mmCIF file with all atom_site columns, C-alpha atoms in Angstrom:
data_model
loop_
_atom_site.group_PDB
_atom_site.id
_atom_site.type_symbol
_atom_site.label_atom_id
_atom_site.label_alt_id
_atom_site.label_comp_id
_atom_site.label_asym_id
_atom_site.label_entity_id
_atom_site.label_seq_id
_atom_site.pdbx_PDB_ins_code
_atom_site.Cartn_x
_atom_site.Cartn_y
_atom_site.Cartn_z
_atom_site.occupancy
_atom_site.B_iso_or_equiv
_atom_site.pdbx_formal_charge
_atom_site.auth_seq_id
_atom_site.auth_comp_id
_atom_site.auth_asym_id
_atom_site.auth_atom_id
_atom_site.pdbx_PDB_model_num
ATOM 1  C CA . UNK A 1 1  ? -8.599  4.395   -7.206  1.00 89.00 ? 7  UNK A CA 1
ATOM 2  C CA . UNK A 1 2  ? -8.797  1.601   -4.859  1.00 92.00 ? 8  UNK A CA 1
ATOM 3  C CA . UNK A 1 3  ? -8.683  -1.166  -7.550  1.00 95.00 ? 9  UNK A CA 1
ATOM 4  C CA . UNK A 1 4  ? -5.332  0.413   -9.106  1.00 95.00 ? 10 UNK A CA 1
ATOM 5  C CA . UNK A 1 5  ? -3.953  0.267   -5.607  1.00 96.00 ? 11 UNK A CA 1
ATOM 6  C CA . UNK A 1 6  ? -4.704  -3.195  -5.434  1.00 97.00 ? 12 UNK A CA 1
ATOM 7  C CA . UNK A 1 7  ? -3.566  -3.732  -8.590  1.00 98.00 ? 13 UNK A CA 1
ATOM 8  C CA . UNK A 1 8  ? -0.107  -2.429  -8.445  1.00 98.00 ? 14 UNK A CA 1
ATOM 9  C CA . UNK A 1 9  ? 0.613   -3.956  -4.859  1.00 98.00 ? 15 UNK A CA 1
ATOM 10 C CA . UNK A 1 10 ? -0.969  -7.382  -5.949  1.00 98.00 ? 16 UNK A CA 1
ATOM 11 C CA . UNK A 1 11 ? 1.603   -7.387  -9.181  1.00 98.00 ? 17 UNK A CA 1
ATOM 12 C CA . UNK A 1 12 ? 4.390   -6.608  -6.930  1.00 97.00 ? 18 UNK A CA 1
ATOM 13 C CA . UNK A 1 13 ? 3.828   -8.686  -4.184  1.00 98.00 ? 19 UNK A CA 1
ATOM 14 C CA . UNK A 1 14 ? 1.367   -11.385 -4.728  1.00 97.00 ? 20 UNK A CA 1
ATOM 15 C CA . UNK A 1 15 ? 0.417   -12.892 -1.060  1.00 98.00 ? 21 UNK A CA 1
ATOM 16 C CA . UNK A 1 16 ? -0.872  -9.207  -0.155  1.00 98.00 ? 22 UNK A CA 1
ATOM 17 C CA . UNK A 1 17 ? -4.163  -8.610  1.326   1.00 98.00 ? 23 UNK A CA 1
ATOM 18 C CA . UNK A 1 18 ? -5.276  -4.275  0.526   1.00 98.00 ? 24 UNK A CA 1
ATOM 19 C CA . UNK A 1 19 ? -7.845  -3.086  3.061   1.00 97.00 ? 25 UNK A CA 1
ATOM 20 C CA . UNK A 1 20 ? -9.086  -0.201  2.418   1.00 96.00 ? 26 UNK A CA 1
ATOM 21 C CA . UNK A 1 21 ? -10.917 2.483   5.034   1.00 94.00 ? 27 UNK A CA 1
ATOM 22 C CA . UNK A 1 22 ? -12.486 6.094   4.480   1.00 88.00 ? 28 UNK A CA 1
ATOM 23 C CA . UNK A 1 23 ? -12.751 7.414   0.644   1.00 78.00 ? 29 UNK A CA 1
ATOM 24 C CA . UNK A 1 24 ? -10.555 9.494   -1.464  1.00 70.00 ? 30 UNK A CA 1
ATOM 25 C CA . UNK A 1 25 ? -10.059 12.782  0.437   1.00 74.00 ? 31 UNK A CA 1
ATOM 26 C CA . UNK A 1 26 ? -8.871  10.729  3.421   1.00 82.00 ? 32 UNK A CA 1
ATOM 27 C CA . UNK A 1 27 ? -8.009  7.194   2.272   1.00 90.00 ? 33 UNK A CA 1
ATOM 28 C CA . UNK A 1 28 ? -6.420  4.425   4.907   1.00 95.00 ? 34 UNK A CA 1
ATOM 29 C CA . UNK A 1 29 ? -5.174  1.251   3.462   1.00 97.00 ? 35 UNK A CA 1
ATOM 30 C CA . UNK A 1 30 ? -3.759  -1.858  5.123   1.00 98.00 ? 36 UNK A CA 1
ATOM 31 C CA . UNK A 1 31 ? -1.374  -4.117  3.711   1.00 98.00 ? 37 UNK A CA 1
ATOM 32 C CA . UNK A 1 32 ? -1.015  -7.250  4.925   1.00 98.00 ? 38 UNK A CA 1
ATOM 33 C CA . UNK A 1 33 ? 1.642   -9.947  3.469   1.00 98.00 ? 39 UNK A CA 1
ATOM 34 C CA . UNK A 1 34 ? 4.337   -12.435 4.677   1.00 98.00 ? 40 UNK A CA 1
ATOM 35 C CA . UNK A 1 35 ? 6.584   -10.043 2.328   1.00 97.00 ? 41 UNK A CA 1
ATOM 36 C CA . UNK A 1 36 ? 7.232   -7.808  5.056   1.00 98.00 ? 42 UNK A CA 1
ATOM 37 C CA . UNK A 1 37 ? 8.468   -10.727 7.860   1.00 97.00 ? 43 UNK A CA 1
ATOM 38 C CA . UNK A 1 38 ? 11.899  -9.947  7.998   1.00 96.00 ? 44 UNK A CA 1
ATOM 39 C CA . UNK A 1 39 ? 11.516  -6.188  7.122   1.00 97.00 ? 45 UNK A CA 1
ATOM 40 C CA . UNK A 1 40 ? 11.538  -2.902  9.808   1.00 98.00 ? 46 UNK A CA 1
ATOM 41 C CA . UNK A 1 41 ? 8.466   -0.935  9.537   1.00 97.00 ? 47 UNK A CA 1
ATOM 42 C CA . UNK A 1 42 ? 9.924   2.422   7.862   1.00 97.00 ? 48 UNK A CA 1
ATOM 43 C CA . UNK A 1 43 ? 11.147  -0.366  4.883   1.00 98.00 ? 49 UNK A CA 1
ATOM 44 C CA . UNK A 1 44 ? 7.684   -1.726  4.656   1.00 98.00 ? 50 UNK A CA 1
ATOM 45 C CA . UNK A 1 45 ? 6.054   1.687   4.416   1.00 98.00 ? 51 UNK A CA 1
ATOM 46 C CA . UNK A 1 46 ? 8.719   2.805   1.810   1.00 98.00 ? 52 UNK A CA 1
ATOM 47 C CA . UNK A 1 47 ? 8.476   -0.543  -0.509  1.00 98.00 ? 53 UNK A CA 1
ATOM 48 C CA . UNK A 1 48 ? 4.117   0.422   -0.442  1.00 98.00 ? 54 UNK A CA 1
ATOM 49 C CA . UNK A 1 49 ? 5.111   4.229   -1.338  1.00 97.00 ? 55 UNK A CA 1
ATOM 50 C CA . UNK A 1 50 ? 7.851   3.411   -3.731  1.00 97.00 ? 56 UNK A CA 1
ATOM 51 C CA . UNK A 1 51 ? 5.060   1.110   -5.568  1.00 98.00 ? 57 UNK A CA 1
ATOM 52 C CA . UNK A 1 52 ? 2.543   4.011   -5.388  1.00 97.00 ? 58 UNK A CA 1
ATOM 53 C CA . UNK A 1 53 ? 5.479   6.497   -6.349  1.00 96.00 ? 59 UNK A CA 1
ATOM 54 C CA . UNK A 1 54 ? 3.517   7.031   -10.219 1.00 95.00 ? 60 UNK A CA 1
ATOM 55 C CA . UNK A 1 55 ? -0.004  7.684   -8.707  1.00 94.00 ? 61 UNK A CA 1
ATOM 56 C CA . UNK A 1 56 ? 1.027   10.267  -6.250  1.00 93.00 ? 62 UNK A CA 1
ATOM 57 C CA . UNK A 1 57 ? 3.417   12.039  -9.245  1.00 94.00 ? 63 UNK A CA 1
ATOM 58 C CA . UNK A 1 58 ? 0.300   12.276  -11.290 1.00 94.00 ? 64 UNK A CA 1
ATOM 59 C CA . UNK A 1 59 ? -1.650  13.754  -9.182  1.00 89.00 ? 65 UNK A CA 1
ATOM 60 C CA . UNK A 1 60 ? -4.132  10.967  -8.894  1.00 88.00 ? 66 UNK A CA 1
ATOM 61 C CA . UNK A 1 61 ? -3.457  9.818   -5.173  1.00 89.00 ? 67 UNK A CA 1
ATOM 62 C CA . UNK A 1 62 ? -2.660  12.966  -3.234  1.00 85.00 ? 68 UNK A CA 1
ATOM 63 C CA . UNK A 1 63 ? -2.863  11.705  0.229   1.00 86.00 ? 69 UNK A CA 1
ATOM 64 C CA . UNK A 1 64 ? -2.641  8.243   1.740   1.00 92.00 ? 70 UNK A CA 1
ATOM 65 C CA . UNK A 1 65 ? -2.742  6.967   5.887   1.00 95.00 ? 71 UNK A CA 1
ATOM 66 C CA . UNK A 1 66 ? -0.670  3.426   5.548   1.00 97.00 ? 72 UNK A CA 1
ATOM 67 C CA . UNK A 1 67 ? -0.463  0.248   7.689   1.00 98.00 ? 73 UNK A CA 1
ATOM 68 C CA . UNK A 1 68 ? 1.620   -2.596  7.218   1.00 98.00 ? 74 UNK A CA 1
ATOM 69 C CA . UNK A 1 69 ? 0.909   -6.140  8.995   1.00 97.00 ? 75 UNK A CA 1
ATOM 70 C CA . UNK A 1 70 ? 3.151   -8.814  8.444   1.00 97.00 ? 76 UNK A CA 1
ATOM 71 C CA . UNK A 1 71 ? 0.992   -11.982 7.581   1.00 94.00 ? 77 UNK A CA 1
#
């Protein structure tokens, strides 16, 4: 699951860096990219979860902890 993460963020914004922490029941990932410079924090979470929108509808994420860094 972690690669398709990476994946989709990567093709949407190519300068970020995916972290991830813990495993599947109780995933953390960091996101780190210049991207989110002139963005507030609740926009930066909701571009990630907007991007992640199809994995949580399929059932294939079901729960995520998310930090954004600006790079």
């Amino acid at each position: 699951m972690e690669e398709v993460i990476k994946q989709i963020i990567n093709k949407n914004i190519p300068d970020a860096i995916c972290l991830f922490e813990g495993d599947s029941c109780n995933l953390r990932l960091i996101v780190i990219s210049s991207t989110f410079k002139n963005m507030s924090l609740i926009n930066q979470h909701k571009k990630i979860m907007k991007l992640l929108k199809g994995e949580f509808q399929s059932g294939d994420l079901h729960a995520l902890s998310l930090e954004t860094r600006v790079s």
